Coordinates of C-alpha atoms and ligand atoms in Angstrom, one line a residue:
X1 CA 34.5 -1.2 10.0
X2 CA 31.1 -0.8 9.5
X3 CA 29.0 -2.9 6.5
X4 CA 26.0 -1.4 5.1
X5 CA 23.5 -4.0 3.9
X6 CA 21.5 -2.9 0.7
X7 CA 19.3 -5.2 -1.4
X8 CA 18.8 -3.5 -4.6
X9 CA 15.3 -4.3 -6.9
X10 CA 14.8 -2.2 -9.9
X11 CA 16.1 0.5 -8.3
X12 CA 17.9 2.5 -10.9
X13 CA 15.7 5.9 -10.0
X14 CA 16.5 5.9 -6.1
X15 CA 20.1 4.3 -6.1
X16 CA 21.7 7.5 -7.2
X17 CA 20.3 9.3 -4.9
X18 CA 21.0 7.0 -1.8
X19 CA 24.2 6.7 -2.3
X20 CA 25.1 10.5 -2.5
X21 CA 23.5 10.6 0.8
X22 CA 24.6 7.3 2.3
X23 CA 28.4 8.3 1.2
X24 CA 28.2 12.1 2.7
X25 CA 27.2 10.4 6.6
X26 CA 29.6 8.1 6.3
X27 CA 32.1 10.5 5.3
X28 CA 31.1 12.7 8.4
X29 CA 31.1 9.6 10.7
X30 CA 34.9 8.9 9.7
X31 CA 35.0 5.4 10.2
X32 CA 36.0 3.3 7.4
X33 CA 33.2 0.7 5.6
X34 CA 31.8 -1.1 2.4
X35 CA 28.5 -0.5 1.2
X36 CA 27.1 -4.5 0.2
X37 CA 24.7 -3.9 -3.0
X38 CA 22.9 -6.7 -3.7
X39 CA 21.3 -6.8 -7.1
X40 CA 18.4 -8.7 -6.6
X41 CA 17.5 -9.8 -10.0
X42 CA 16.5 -5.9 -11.4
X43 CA 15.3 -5.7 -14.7
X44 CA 16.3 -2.6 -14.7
X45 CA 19.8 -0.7 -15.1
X46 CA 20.5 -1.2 -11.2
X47 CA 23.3 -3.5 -12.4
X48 CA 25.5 -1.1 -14.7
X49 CA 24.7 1.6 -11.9
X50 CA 26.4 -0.2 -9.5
X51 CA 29.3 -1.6 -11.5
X52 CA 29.5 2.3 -12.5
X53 CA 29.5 3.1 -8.6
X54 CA 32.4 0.2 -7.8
X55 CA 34.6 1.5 -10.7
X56 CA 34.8 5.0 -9.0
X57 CA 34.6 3.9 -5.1
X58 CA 35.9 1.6 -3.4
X59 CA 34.0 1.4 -0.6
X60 CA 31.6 0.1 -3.4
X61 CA 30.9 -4.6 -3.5
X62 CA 27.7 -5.3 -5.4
X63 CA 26.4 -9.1 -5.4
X64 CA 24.5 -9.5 -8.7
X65 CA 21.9 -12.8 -8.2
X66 CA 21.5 -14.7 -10.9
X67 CA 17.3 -14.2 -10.4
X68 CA 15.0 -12.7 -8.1
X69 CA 15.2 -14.6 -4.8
X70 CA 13.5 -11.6 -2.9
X71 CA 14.8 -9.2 0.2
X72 CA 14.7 -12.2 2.5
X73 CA 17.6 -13.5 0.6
X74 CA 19.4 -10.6 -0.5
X75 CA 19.7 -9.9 3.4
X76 CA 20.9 -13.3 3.8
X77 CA 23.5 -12.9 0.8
X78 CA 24.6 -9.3 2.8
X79 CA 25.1 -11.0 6.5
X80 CA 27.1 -14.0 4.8
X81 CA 29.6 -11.5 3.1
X82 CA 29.3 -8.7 5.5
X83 CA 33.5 -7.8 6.9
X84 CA 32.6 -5.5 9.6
X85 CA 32.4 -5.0 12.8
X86 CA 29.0 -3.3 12.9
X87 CA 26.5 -4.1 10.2
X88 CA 23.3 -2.6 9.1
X89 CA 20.7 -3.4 6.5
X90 CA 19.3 -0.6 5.0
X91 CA 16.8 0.0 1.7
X92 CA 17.7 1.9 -1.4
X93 CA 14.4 3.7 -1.3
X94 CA 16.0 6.0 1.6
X95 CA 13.0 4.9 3.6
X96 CA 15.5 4.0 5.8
X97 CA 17.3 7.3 6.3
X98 CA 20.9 7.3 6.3
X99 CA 20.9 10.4 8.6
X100 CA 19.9 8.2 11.2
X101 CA 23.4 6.3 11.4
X102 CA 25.6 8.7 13.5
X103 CA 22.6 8.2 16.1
X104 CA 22.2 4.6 15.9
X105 CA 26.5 4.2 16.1
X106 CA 26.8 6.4 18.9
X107 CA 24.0 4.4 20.5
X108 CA 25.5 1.1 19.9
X109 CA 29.0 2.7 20.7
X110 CA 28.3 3.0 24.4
X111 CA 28.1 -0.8 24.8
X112 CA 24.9 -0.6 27.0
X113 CA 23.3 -2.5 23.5
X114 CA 24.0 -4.8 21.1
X115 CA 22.2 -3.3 18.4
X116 CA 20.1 -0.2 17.4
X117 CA 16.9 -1.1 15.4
X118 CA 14.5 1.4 14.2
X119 CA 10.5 1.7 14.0
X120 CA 8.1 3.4 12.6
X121 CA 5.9 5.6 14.7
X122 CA 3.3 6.8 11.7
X123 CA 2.2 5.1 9.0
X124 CA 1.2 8.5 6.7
X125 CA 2.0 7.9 2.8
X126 CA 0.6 3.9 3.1
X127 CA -2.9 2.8 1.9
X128 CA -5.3 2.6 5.3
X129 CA -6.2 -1.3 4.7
X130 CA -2.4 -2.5 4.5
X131 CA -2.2 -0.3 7.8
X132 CA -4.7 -1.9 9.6
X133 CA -3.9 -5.4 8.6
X134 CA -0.3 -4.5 9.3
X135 CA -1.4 -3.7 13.2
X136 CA -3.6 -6.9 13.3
X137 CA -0.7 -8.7 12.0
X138 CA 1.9 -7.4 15.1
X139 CA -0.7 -8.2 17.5
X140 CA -1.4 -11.7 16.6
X141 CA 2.0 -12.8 15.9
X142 CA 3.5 -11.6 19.2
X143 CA 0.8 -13.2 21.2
X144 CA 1.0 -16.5 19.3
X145 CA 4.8 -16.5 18.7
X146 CA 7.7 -16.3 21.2
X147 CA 10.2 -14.2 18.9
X148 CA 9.5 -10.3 20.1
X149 CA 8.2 -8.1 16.9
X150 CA 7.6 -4.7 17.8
X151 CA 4.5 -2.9 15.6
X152 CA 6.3 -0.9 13.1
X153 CA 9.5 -2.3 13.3
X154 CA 11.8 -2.0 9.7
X155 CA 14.5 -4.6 8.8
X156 CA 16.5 -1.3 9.2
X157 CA 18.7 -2.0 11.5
X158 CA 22.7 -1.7 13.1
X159 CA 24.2 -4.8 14.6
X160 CA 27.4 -6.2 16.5
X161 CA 29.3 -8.8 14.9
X162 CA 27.7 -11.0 17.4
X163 CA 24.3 -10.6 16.5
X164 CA 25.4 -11.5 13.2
X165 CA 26.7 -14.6 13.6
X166 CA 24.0 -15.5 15.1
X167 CA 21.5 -14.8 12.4
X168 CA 24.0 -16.5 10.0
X169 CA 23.4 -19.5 11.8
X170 CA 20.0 -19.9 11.3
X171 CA 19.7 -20.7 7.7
X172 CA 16.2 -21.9 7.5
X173 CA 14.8 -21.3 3.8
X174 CA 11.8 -19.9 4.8
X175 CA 13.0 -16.5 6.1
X176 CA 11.7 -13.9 8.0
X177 CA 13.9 -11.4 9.3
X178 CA 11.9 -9.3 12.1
X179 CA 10.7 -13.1 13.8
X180 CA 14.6 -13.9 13.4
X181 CA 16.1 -10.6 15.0
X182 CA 13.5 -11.0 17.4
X183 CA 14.3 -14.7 17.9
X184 CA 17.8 -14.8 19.2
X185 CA 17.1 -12.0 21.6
X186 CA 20.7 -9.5 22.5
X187 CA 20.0 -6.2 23.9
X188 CA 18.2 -3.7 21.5
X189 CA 17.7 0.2 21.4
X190 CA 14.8 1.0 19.7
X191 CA 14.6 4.4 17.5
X192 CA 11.5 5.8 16.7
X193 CA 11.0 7.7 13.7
X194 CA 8.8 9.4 11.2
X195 CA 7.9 7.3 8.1
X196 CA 9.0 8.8 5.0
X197 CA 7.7 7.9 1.5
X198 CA 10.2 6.0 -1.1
X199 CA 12.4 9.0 -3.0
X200 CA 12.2 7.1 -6.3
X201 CA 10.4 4.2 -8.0
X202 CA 8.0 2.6 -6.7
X203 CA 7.0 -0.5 -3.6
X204 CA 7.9 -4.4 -4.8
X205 CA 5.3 -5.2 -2.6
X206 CA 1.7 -5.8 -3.4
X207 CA -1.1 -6.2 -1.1
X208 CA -0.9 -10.4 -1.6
X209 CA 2.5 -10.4 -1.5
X210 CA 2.6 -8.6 2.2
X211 CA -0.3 -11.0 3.3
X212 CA 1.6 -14.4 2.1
X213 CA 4.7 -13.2 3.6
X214 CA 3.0 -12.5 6.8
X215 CA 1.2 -15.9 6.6
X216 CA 4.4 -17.7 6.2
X217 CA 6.0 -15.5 9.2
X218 CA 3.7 -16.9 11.6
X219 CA 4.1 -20.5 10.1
X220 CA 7.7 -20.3 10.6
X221 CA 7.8 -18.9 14.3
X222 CA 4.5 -20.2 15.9
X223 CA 2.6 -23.4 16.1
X224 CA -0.5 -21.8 17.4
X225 CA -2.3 -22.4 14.2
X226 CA -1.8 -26.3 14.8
X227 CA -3.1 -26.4 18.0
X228 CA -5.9 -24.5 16.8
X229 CA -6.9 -27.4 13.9
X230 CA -6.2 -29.9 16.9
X231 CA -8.2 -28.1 19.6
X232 CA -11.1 -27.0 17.5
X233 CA -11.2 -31.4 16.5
X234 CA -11.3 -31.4 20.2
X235 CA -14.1 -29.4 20.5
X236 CA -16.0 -30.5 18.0
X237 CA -15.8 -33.9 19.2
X238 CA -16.9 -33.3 22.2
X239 CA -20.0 -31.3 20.7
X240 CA -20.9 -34.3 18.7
X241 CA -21.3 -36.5 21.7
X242 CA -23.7 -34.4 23.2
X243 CA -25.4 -34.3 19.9
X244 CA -25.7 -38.0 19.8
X245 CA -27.1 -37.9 23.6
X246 CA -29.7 -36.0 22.4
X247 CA -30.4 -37.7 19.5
X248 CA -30.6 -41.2 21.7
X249 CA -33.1 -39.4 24.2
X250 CA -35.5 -37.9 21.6
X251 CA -35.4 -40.9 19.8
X252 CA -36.5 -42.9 23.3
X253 CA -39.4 -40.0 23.6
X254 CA -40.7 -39.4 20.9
X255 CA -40.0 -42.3 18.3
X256 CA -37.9 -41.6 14.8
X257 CA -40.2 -38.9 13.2
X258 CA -38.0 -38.3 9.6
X259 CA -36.8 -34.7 9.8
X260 CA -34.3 -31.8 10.1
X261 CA -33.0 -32.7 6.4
X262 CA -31.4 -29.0 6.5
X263 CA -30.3 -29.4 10.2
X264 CA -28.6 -32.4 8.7
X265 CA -27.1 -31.0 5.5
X266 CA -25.6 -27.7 7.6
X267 CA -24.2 -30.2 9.9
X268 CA -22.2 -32.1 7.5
X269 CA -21.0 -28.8 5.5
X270 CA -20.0 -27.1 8.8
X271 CA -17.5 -30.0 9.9
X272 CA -16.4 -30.4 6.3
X273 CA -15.3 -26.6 6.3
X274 CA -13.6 -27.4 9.6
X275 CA -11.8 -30.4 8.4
X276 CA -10.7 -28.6 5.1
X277 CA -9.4 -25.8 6.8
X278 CA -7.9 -27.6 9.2
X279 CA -6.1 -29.9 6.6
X280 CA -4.8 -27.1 4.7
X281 CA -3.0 -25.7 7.8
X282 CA -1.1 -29.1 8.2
X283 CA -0.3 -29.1 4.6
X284 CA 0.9 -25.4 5.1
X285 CA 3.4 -26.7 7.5
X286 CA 4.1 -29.9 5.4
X287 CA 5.2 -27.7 2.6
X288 CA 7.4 -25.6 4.6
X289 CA 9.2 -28.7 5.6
X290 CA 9.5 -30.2 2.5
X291 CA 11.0 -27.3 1.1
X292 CA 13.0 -26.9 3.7
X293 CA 14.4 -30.4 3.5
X294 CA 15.5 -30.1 0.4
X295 CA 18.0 -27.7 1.5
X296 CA 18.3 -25.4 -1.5
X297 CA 20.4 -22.7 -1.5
X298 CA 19.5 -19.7 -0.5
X299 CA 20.6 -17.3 -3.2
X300 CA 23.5 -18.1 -6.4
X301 CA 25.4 -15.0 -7.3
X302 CA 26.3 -14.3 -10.6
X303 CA 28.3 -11.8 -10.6
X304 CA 30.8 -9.7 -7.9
X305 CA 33.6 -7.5 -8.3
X306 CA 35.0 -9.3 -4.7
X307 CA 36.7 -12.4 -5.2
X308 CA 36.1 -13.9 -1.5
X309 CA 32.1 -13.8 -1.8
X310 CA 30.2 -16.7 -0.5
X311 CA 28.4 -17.2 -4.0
X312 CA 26.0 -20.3 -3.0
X313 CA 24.8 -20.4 0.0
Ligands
LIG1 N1 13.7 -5.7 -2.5 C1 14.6 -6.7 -3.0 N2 14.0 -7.8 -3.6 C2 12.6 -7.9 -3.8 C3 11.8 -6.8 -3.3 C4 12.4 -5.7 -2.7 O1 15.8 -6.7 -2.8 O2 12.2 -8.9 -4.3 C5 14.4 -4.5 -1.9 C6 14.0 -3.2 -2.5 O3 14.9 -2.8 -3.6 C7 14.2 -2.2 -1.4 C8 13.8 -3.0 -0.2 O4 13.9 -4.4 -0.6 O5 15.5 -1.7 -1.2 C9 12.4 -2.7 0.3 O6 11.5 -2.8 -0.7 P1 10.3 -1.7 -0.9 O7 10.9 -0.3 -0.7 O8 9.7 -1.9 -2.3 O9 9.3 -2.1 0.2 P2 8.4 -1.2 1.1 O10 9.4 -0.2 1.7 O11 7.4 -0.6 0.2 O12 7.9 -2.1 2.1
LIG2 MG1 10.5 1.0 0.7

């Protein structure tokens, strides 16, 4: 059996549409599976569209949360509940296109990988900036992190039970799927495609949200910005010996003339910049841990037309 993963945000416009297509590959591919809606808090009428969808199929389980706990969770809330044997996550948007399956099964079929991920090779239809900071952000986290993220990589993606499992077990609260599918490593196919703009409705995600998301991607997977606040204390330190050397020595010269009064004042606003920013990385970390210690759930469904859902988690 195959589970297809979709978290569903105010997606009333596209869901129609995705599931006419998503239903007429599956129907060609023959084997059986249930398509895992999760309602992500819409304020829209994505929730009567898919109680309207389960009435009429069967292949049909929605997940309504009880708020908005974003795609990370809704992804989380899919894997926990997924039956099958293969499972993919997919977005209602049809960014990830469902004609792409058949490929990515018979792929996966031949048991040379464990899953079949897919990745953008253009960015066309996406504003230039978010592009460019997108590129920066691959670079740096792959050279300061030690989970694999491949430069256009989507969350789109089919996977073996075992890979899964896997990804179930690591139930950190701060998520971040690509640093997590990179993280516990298994073989993986990569598919390059086209990107294709969203069929209906429009993005969830602004230009902050992308960049706080990214931030806390490299805070959960790499430490490098800690040793960065401890080396550059390092460095500094060192700097402000040799300062004092030569403070010592033109003092012994050439007596205590009173001056550099701006030298002075840059001085003590440079390493206060550098202490401040410094500080606020640890605190960034502190407040990752503290929420992760206080081991809230993840998501809280409210409503399911399954009876064995995982409904806190
Ligand atoms: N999504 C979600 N919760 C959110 C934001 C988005 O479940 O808080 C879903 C959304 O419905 C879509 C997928 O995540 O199926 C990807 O979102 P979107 O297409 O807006 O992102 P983009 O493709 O623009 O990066
Ligand atoms: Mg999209």
């Amino acid at each position: 059996m195959i589970s297809l993963i979709v978290p569903c945000y105010n997606e009333q416009d596209a869901l129609p549409l995705f599931y006419k297509e998503v239903t007429a590959v599956m129907g060609k591919i023959g084997w059986d599976y249930e398509l895992l809606f999760i309602n992500d808090g819409s304020k829209d009428h994505t929730l009567p569209i898919l109680k309207e969808l389960a009435e009429n199929d069967s292949h049909v389980v929605y997940l309504s949360f009880s708020r908005n706990f974003g795609k990370e969770a809704a992804m989380y809330a899919g894997f926990c509940n997924a039956k099958g044997n293969y499972v993919a996550v997919m977005d209602a948007d049809m960014q990830d296109p469902p004609s792409l399956l058949p490929q990515m099964l018979e792929i996966i079929e031949n048991g040379q990988y464990d899953s079949v991920a897919t990745r953008r090779v253009s960015r066309t239809h996406e504003p230039p900036v978010r592009s460019w900071f997108a590129r920066k952000f691959y670079r740096i986290m792959n050279k300061i992190s030690d989970a694999e993220i491949i430069d256009g990589a989507r969350d789109f993606r089919l996977m073996k039970r075992e890979m899964v499992d896997a990804i179930i077990s690591m139930s950190e609260y701060n998520r971040f799927s690509k640093g997590i599918f990179g993280w516990i490593g298994f073989r993986t196919y990569w598919l390059p495609y086209e990107n294709i703009e969203r069929v209906a409705g429009e993005t969830k995600w602004s230009f902050w949200k992308l960049l706080r998301y990214a931030i806390s991607g490299i805070i959960s997977f790499s430490e490098a910005p800690l040793n960065i606040a401890s080396w550059s204390g390092i460095f500094m330190t060192i700097c402000s010996f040799f300062i004092l050397l030569l403070i010592i020595i033109r003092k012994l010269c050439f007596g205590d003339p009173v001056a550099g009064w701006a030298s002075t004042i840059c001085i003590i606003i440079f390493i206060g910049g550098i202490q401040l920013f410094c500080l606020g990385i640890m605190g960034q970390y502190i407040a990752k841990t503290y929420m992760e210690t206080k081991q809230r759930p993840h998501f809280i469904v409210a409503e399911t037309n399954r009876e064995d859902i995982t409904k806190i988690k």
